[in-house]
Tab-separated table of C-alpha atoms in Angstrom:
chain	number	residue	atom	x	y	z
A	8	MET	CA	40.224	32.688	-29.640
A	9	TYR	CA	36.767	33.009	-28.092
A	10	GLN	CA	34.312	35.775	-28.964
A	11	PHE	CA	31.184	36.683	-27.017
A	12	ASP	CA	28.173	35.062	-28.654
A	13	SER	CA	25.141	35.458	-26.395
A	14	THR	CA	23.780	35.337	-22.860
A	15	GLU	CA	20.972	33.417	-21.289
A	16	THR	CA	19.574	33.079	-17.815
A	17	GLN	CA	19.201	29.588	-16.472
A	18	ASP	CA	17.842	28.814	-13.036
A	19	GLY	CA	18.653	32.305	-11.793
A	20	ILE	CA	22.247	32.011	-13.005
A	21	VAL	CA	23.436	34.283	-15.801
A	22	LEU	CA	25.264	32.306	-18.444
A	23	ALA	CA	27.572	33.801	-21.056
A	24	ILE	CA	28.066	31.790	-24.225
A	25	PHE	CA	31.375	32.167	-26.065
A	26	ALA	CA	32.121	30.722	-29.493
A	27	ASP	CA	35.543	29.715	-30.794
A	28	ALA	CA	36.219	32.188	-33.608
A	29	SER	CA	39.810	31.177	-34.299
A	30	PRO	CA	40.631	31.231	-38.035
A	31	ASP	CA	41.944	27.703	-37.863
A	32	ALA	CA	39.018	26.320	-35.885
A	33	ASN	CA	37.681	23.252	-37.683
A	34	HIS	CA	34.314	23.295	-35.996
A	35	HIS	CA	32.089	25.522	-33.919
A	36	VAL	CA	32.841	25.187	-30.221
A	37	THR	CA	30.875	26.861	-27.463
A	38	THR	CA	31.957	27.349	-23.904
A	39	VAL	CA	29.595	28.140	-21.049
A	40	TRP	CA	30.618	30.638	-18.389
A	41	HIS	CA	28.612	32.063	-15.507
A	42	ALA	CA	28.535	35.387	-13.747
A	43	ASP	CA	29.562	35.132	-10.108
A	44	LYS	CA	28.308	37.222	-7.196
A	45	GLY	CA	31.242	39.594	-7.468
A	46	GLY	CA	30.407	40.512	-11.042
A	47	GLY	CA	33.178	38.475	-12.658
A	48	ILE	CA	32.769	35.469	-14.884
A	49	SER	CA	34.247	32.011	-14.705
A	50	ARG	CA	33.823	28.812	-16.645
A	51	MET	CA	30.740	26.929	-15.530
A	52	ALA	CA	31.820	24.218	-13.116
A	53	SER	CA	31.042	20.560	-13.450
A	54	PHE	CA	29.604	18.517	-10.636
A	55	THR	CA	31.979	16.105	-8.943
A	56	GLN	CA	31.142	12.411	-8.895
A	57	ALA	CA	30.097	12.638	-5.238
A	58	GLN	CA	27.839	15.611	-6.003
A	59	LEU	CA	26.237	13.799	-8.952
A	60	GLU	CA	25.636	10.739	-6.808
A	61	ALA	CA	23.996	12.889	-4.128
A	62	ILE	CA	21.782	14.663	-6.675
A	63	ALA	CA	20.787	11.366	-8.299
A	64	ASP	CA	20.024	9.892	-4.882
A	65	ALA	CA	17.814	12.865	-3.982
A	66	LEU	CA	15.896	12.906	-7.260
A	67	GLY	CA	15.622	9.117	-7.437
A	68	ASP	CA	14.651	8.617	-3.808
A	69	THR	CA	12.157	5.765	-3.524
A	70	GLY	CA	9.830	7.540	-1.117
A	71	ASP	CA	10.176	11.224	-1.968
A	72	GLY	CA	11.743	11.333	-5.424
A	73	LEU	CA	10.644	11.172	-9.039
A	74	THR	CA	8.836	8.231	-10.573
A	75	GLY	CA	10.412	6.268	-13.406
A	76	THR	CA	7.969	7.821	-15.869
A	77	GLU	CA	8.783	11.319	-14.620
A	78	ILE	CA	12.503	10.656	-14.993
A	79	GLY	CA	12.093	9.545	-18.602
A	80	HIS	CA	9.962	12.583	-19.429
A	81	LEU	CA	12.375	15.062	-17.817
A	82	LEU	CA	15.434	13.494	-19.443
A	83	SER	CA	13.714	13.862	-22.809
A	84	MET	CA	12.705	17.470	-22.109
A	85	THR	CA	16.270	18.447	-21.199
A	86	GLU	CA	17.805	16.438	-24.052
A	87	ILE	CA	19.841	14.258	-21.718
A	88	GLY	CA	20.340	10.749	-23.058
A	89	ASP	CA	18.592	8.008	-21.069
A	90	THR	CA	21.600	5.694	-21.139
A	91	ASP	CA	20.339	2.985	-18.766
A	92	PRO	CA	16.515	3.090	-18.522
A	93	SER	CA	16.270	-0.407	-17.001
A	94	MET	CA	18.443	0.332	-13.965
A	95	THR	CA	17.254	1.582	-10.577
A	96	LYS	CA	16.159	5.220	-10.569
A	97	ARG	CA	19.272	6.453	-8.778
A	98	LYS	CA	21.707	4.624	-11.032
A	99	ARG	CA	19.682	5.568	-14.103
A	100	LEU	CA	19.901	9.256	-13.219
A	101	PHE	CA	23.551	9.158	-12.216
A	102	ASN	CA	24.614	7.420	-15.446
A	103	ALA	CA	22.553	9.798	-17.590
A	104	PHE	CA	23.918	12.883	-15.789
A	105	ALA	CA	27.526	11.668	-15.826
A	106	HIS	CA	27.407	10.763	-19.522
A	107	ASP	CA	25.913	14.128	-20.487
A	108	GLN	CA	28.334	16.152	-18.361
A	109	ASN	CA	31.335	14.227	-19.666
A	110	ALA	CA	30.186	14.724	-23.254
A	111	ARG	CA	29.402	18.442	-22.918
A	112	GLY	CA	32.031	19.473	-20.411
A	113	ASP	CA	29.541	21.389	-18.228
A	114	ARG	CA	26.534	20.815	-16.013
A	115	SER	CA	24.037	23.106	-17.743
A	116	ARG	CA	21.591	20.380	-18.808
A	117	ILE	CA	21.694	18.801	-15.373
A	118	ILE	CA	20.811	22.173	-13.869
A	119	GLY	CA	17.962	22.413	-16.368
A	120	PHE	CA	16.752	18.976	-15.291
A	121	ILE	CA	16.774	20.001	-11.611
A	122	ARG	CA	14.903	23.217	-12.391
A	123	LYS	CA	12.157	21.380	-14.259
A	124	ALA	CA	11.976	18.569	-11.687
A	125	ILE	CA	11.356	20.955	-8.786
A	126	LYS	CA	9.019	23.347	-10.626
A	127	PRO	CA	6.095	23.974	-8.245
A	128	ALA	CA	3.491	23.556	-10.982
A	129	ARG	CA	4.452	19.881	-11.189
A	130	PHE	CA	3.192	19.373	-7.642
A	131	SER	CA	-0.238	20.997	-8.000
A	132	ARG	CA	-2.008	17.650	-7.526
A	133	GLU	CA	0.481	16.274	-4.995
A	134	PRO	CA	1.701	19.303	-3.004
A	135	HIS	CA	2.952	17.072	-0.183
A	136	ARG	CA	5.757	15.848	-2.451
A	137	PHE	CA	7.364	19.247	-2.960
A	138	GLU	CA	8.973	20.008	0.392
A	139	PRO	CA	10.566	16.581	0.982
A	140	MET	CA	12.077	16.640	-2.512
A	141	ARG	CA	13.304	20.204	-2.045
A	142	ALA	CA	14.889	19.300	1.299
A	143	ASN	CA	16.633	16.281	-0.212
A	144	LEU	CA	17.900	18.332	-3.132
A	145	ASN	CA	19.216	21.118	-0.932
A	146	ARG	CA	21.237	18.661	1.113
A	147	ALA	CA	22.695	17.290	-2.116
A	148	LEU	CA	23.378	20.760	-3.568
A	149	ALA	CA	24.778	22.298	-0.371
A	150	PHE	CA	28.395	21.981	-1.428
A	151	SER	CA	27.801	22.955	-5.064
A	152	GLY	CA	26.899	26.611	-4.448
A	153	LEU	CA	23.272	25.995	-5.456
A	154	ALA	CA	19.977	25.802	-3.598
A	155	VAL	CA	16.244	25.518	-4.250
A	156	ASP	CA	14.330	28.332	-2.525
A	157	ASP	CA	10.826	28.196	-1.060
A	158	ALA	CA	9.326	29.152	-4.434
A	159	GLY	CA	11.029	26.214	-6.161
A	160	THR	CA	13.601	28.371	-7.947
A	161	LEU	CA	17.122	27.028	-8.348
A	162	ILE	CA	19.408	29.827	-7.232
A	163	SER	CA	23.116	30.421	-6.997
A	164	THR	CA	24.410	30.707	-3.449
A	165	PHE	CA	27.629	30.456	-1.531
A	166	ALA	CA	28.919	26.921	-1.072
A	167	ALA	CA	28.257	25.482	2.352
A	168	THR	CA	30.793	26.571	4.950
A	169	THR	CA	30.299	23.408	6.964
A	170	LEU	CA	32.201	21.214	4.541
A	171	SER	CA	35.149	20.672	6.892
A	172	GLU	CA	32.830	19.806	9.774
A	173	ALA	CA	30.781	17.467	7.587
A	174	ALA	CA	33.961	15.863	6.243
A	175	ARG	CA	35.262	15.385	9.788
A	176	ARG	CA	31.998	13.769	10.817
A	177	ALA	CA	32.070	11.446	7.805
A	178	GLN	CA	35.673	10.386	8.402
A	179	GLU	CA	35.196	9.743	12.108
A	180	LEU	CA	31.911	7.935	11.599
A	181	ARG	CA	33.354	5.730	8.856
A	182	LYS	CA	36.375	4.866	10.999
A	183	ASP	CA	34.199	3.842	13.942
A	184	LEU	CA	31.812	1.834	11.771
A	185	VAL	CA	34.676	0.008	10.038
A	186	SER	CA	35.986	-0.994	13.461
A	187	ARG	CA	32.523	-2.384	14.208
A	188	GLY	CA	32.601	-4.387	10.981
A	189	VAL	CA	29.382	-2.923	9.620
A	190	HIS	CA	27.996	-3.988	6.254
A	191	PRO	CA	29.534	-2.263	3.178
A	192	ASP	CA	26.057	-1.149	2.068
A	193	VAL	CA	25.880	0.945	5.242
A	194	LEU	CA	29.329	2.540	4.909
A	195	ARG	CA	28.383	4.218	1.648
A	196	PHE	CA	26.079	6.584	3.547
A	197	CYS	CA	28.976	8.148	5.477
A	198	ARG	CA	29.051	11.059	3.029
A	199	ASP	CA	29.748	14.726	3.652
A	200	GLU	CA	26.483	16.032	2.200
A	201	LEU	CA	24.396	13.684	4.384
A	202	LEU	CA	26.219	14.811	7.525
A	203	ALA	CA	26.123	18.584	6.978
A	204	ASP	CA	23.430	19.104	9.625
A	205	ASN	CA	23.723	16.079	11.912
A	206	TYR	CA	23.677	12.298	11.659
A	207	PHE	CA	19.969	11.811	11.091
A	208	HIS	CA	19.863	12.038	7.304
A	209	ALA	CA	22.716	9.557	6.860
A	210	VAL	CA	20.863	7.018	9.021
A	211	LEU	CA	17.604	7.756	7.199
A	212	GLU	CA	19.208	7.024	3.821
A	213	ALA	CA	20.729	3.819	5.191
A	214	VAL	CA	17.279	2.693	6.372
A	215	LYS	CA	15.863	3.427	2.925
A	216	SER	CA	18.533	1.178	1.421
A	217	VAL	CA	17.064	-1.781	3.330
A	218	ALA	CA	13.739	-1.408	1.546
A	219	GLU	CA	15.564	-1.047	-1.761
A	220	LYS	CA	17.441	-4.310	-1.169
A	221	ILE	CA	14.216	-6.153	-0.349
A	222	ARG	CA	12.666	-4.860	-3.563
A	223	GLN	CA	15.707	-5.914	-5.569
A	224	ARG	CA	15.652	-9.416	-4.127
A	225	THR	CA	11.910	-9.978	-4.488
A	226	GLY	CA	10.887	-7.872	-7.459
A	227	LEU	CA	8.223	-6.190	-5.331
A	228	THR	CA	7.426	-2.503	-5.667
A	229	ASP	CA	5.815	-1.920	-2.255
A	230	ASP	CA	7.255	0.139	0.581
A	231	GLY	CA	7.188	0.162	4.376
A	232	GLY	CA	5.084	-2.359	6.264
A	233	GLY	CA	3.342	-3.580	3.117
A	234	LEU	CA	6.696	-4.513	1.589
A	235	VAL	CA	7.715	-6.397	4.745
A	236	ASP	CA	4.429	-8.317	4.908
A	237	ARG	CA	4.609	-9.441	1.297
A	238	ALA	CA	8.297	-10.384	1.498
A	239	PHE	CA	8.497	-12.086	4.902
A	240	SER	CA	4.969	-13.372	5.582
A	241	GLY	CA	2.843	-15.920	3.749
A	242	SER	CA	3.225	-19.657	3.390
A	243	PRO	CA	5.962	-19.803	2.386
A	244	PRO	CA	7.327	-16.250	2.548
A	245	MET	CA	9.212	-14.849	-0.434
A	246	LEU	CA	12.309	-14.491	1.774
A	247	THR	CA	13.169	-16.648	4.783
A	248	ILE	CA	15.989	-16.075	7.270
A	249	ASN	CA	15.944	-19.715	8.465
A	250	ASN	CA	14.359	-23.074	7.625
A	251	LEU	CA	11.028	-22.326	9.370
A	252	LEU	CA	10.916	-25.918	10.646
A	253	THR	CA	10.370	-25.238	14.346
A	254	ASP	CA	8.252	-22.858	16.381
A	255	SER	CA	11.442	-21.069	17.405
A	256	GLU	CA	12.470	-20.518	13.775
A	257	ARG	CA	9.016	-19.334	12.794
A	258	SER	CA	9.042	-16.916	15.739
A	259	GLU	CA	12.441	-15.627	14.621
A	260	GLN	CA	11.073	-14.979	11.116
A	261	LYS	CA	8.083	-13.114	12.553
A	262	GLY	CA	10.314	-11.154	14.927
A	263	PHE	CA	12.620	-10.115	12.095
A	264	ALA	CA	9.616	-8.861	10.127
A	265	ASN	CA	8.483	-6.849	13.154
A	266	LEU	CA	12.002	-5.454	13.554
A	267	LEU	CA	11.887	-4.250	9.938
A	268	LYS	CA	8.481	-2.664	10.404
A	269	GLY	CA	9.608	-0.900	13.558
A	270	THR	CA	12.746	0.403	11.892
A	271	PHE	CA	10.834	1.689	8.870
A	272	GLY	CA	8.186	3.251	11.091
A	273	MET	CA	10.774	4.994	13.256
A	274	PHE	CA	12.510	6.667	10.309
A	275	ARG	CA	10.465	6.544	7.113
A	276	ASN	CA	7.197	7.713	8.665
A	277	THR	CA	8.948	10.582	10.401
A	278	THR	CA	9.318	12.472	7.130
A	279	ALA	CA	6.265	11.197	5.284
A	280	HIS	CA	3.943	13.773	6.816
A	281	ALA	CA	6.307	16.543	7.874
A	282	ALA	CA	8.127	19.151	5.822
A	283	LYS	CA	11.116	19.309	8.133
A	284	VAL	CA	12.734	16.830	10.480
A	285	ASN	CA	14.139	18.061	13.770
A	286	TRP	CA	16.014	15.108	15.235
A	287	ASN	CA	19.362	16.186	16.615
A	288	MET	CA	20.848	12.696	16.563
A	289	SER	CA	24.083	12.080	18.450
A	290	LYS	CA	27.055	10.246	16.981
A	291	GLU	CA	26.620	7.425	19.502
A	292	ASP	CA	22.968	6.910	18.558
A	293	ALA	CA	23.856	7.038	14.871
A	294	GLU	CA	26.525	4.369	15.255
A	295	ASP	CA	24.153	2.077	17.156
A	296	LEU	CA	21.460	2.561	14.532
A	297	PHE	CA	23.926	1.970	11.695
A	298	SER	CA	24.892	-1.280	13.415
A	299	LEU	CA	21.231	-2.283	13.525
A	300	VAL	CA	20.825	-1.516	9.820
A	301	SER	CA	24.013	-3.486	9.165
A	302	LEU	CA	22.539	-6.536	10.939
A	303	ILE	CA	19.380	-6.222	8.859
A	304	HIS	CA	21.391	-6.050	5.630
A	305	ARG	CA	23.341	-9.186	6.534
A	306	ARG	CA	20.211	-11.158	7.354
A	307	ILE	CA	18.588	-10.125	4.075
A	308	ASP	CA	21.755	-11.044	2.163
A	309	ALA	CA	21.679	-14.500	3.739
A	310	ALA	CA	17.919	-14.985	3.309
A	311	VAL	CA	16.728	-17.558	0.801
A	312	MET	CA	13.729	-17.687	-1.511
A	313	PRO	CA	11.968	-21.013	-0.861
A	314	PRO	CA	10.195	-22.694	-3.769
A	315	ARG	CA	6.562	-21.695	-4.019
A	316	ILE	CA	4.233	-24.582	-4.755
């Protein structure tokens, strides 16, 4: 038997807290419910695994997301256990969020984390970071009935109505890419929330994964052209795609580095200085670009780290 205990407002969502008042209850149990737009109440939903992954990806984005220090501070502030602090930012956040939600049975602390992470006051010294992070979060939250407004407030909204269209895009894109034999690290970006608008954001995330793989293989922390120069230039480079014994092989190494720089410049720099991207990418262009990213992934996988004397 549950009795009304209290209410609180969190992120623009009215929460009702009920306590188990059954005579035979052995311990105090609370259940979180939220008021919906129609005036009724329902038990506060949990995020699905796909939604948590999308949120973690947005918040842990290498270029536009939180820093490792910021993640640790926000996890502490929201009393979410930092279960895997040594992992990549995305995996660190996902594991922390999933563990907390599984333990509590609701997403309230994760919502609190998002609210604090996107609070405008945090961006007073770096205002250029706010809009890209908000855009990434809104794509991740689109199918959860939540959104971050222009003022940085997390609000309750109707779940995206484009789910079926996004799902259709993801299924068709995945099918075509599988037939092309693209790299598995590319296929994981065929997700509904990345395809809600068009194909651009899915390709953008796939391009970002290339830089992440280079960092994982080399231990570098750079990004963009600087990362490519440090990883694939020098004598010897940190990563080589061939033996570098002939002029032809050395030219291939240099050409691959230029290919990486061009790819990063085409996608990463597009959003670095703009609040909104307007690239209505076609499915055909997306598939060709995914194939290019797939080739890059395979070459990096096969690259070796020559001994440095």
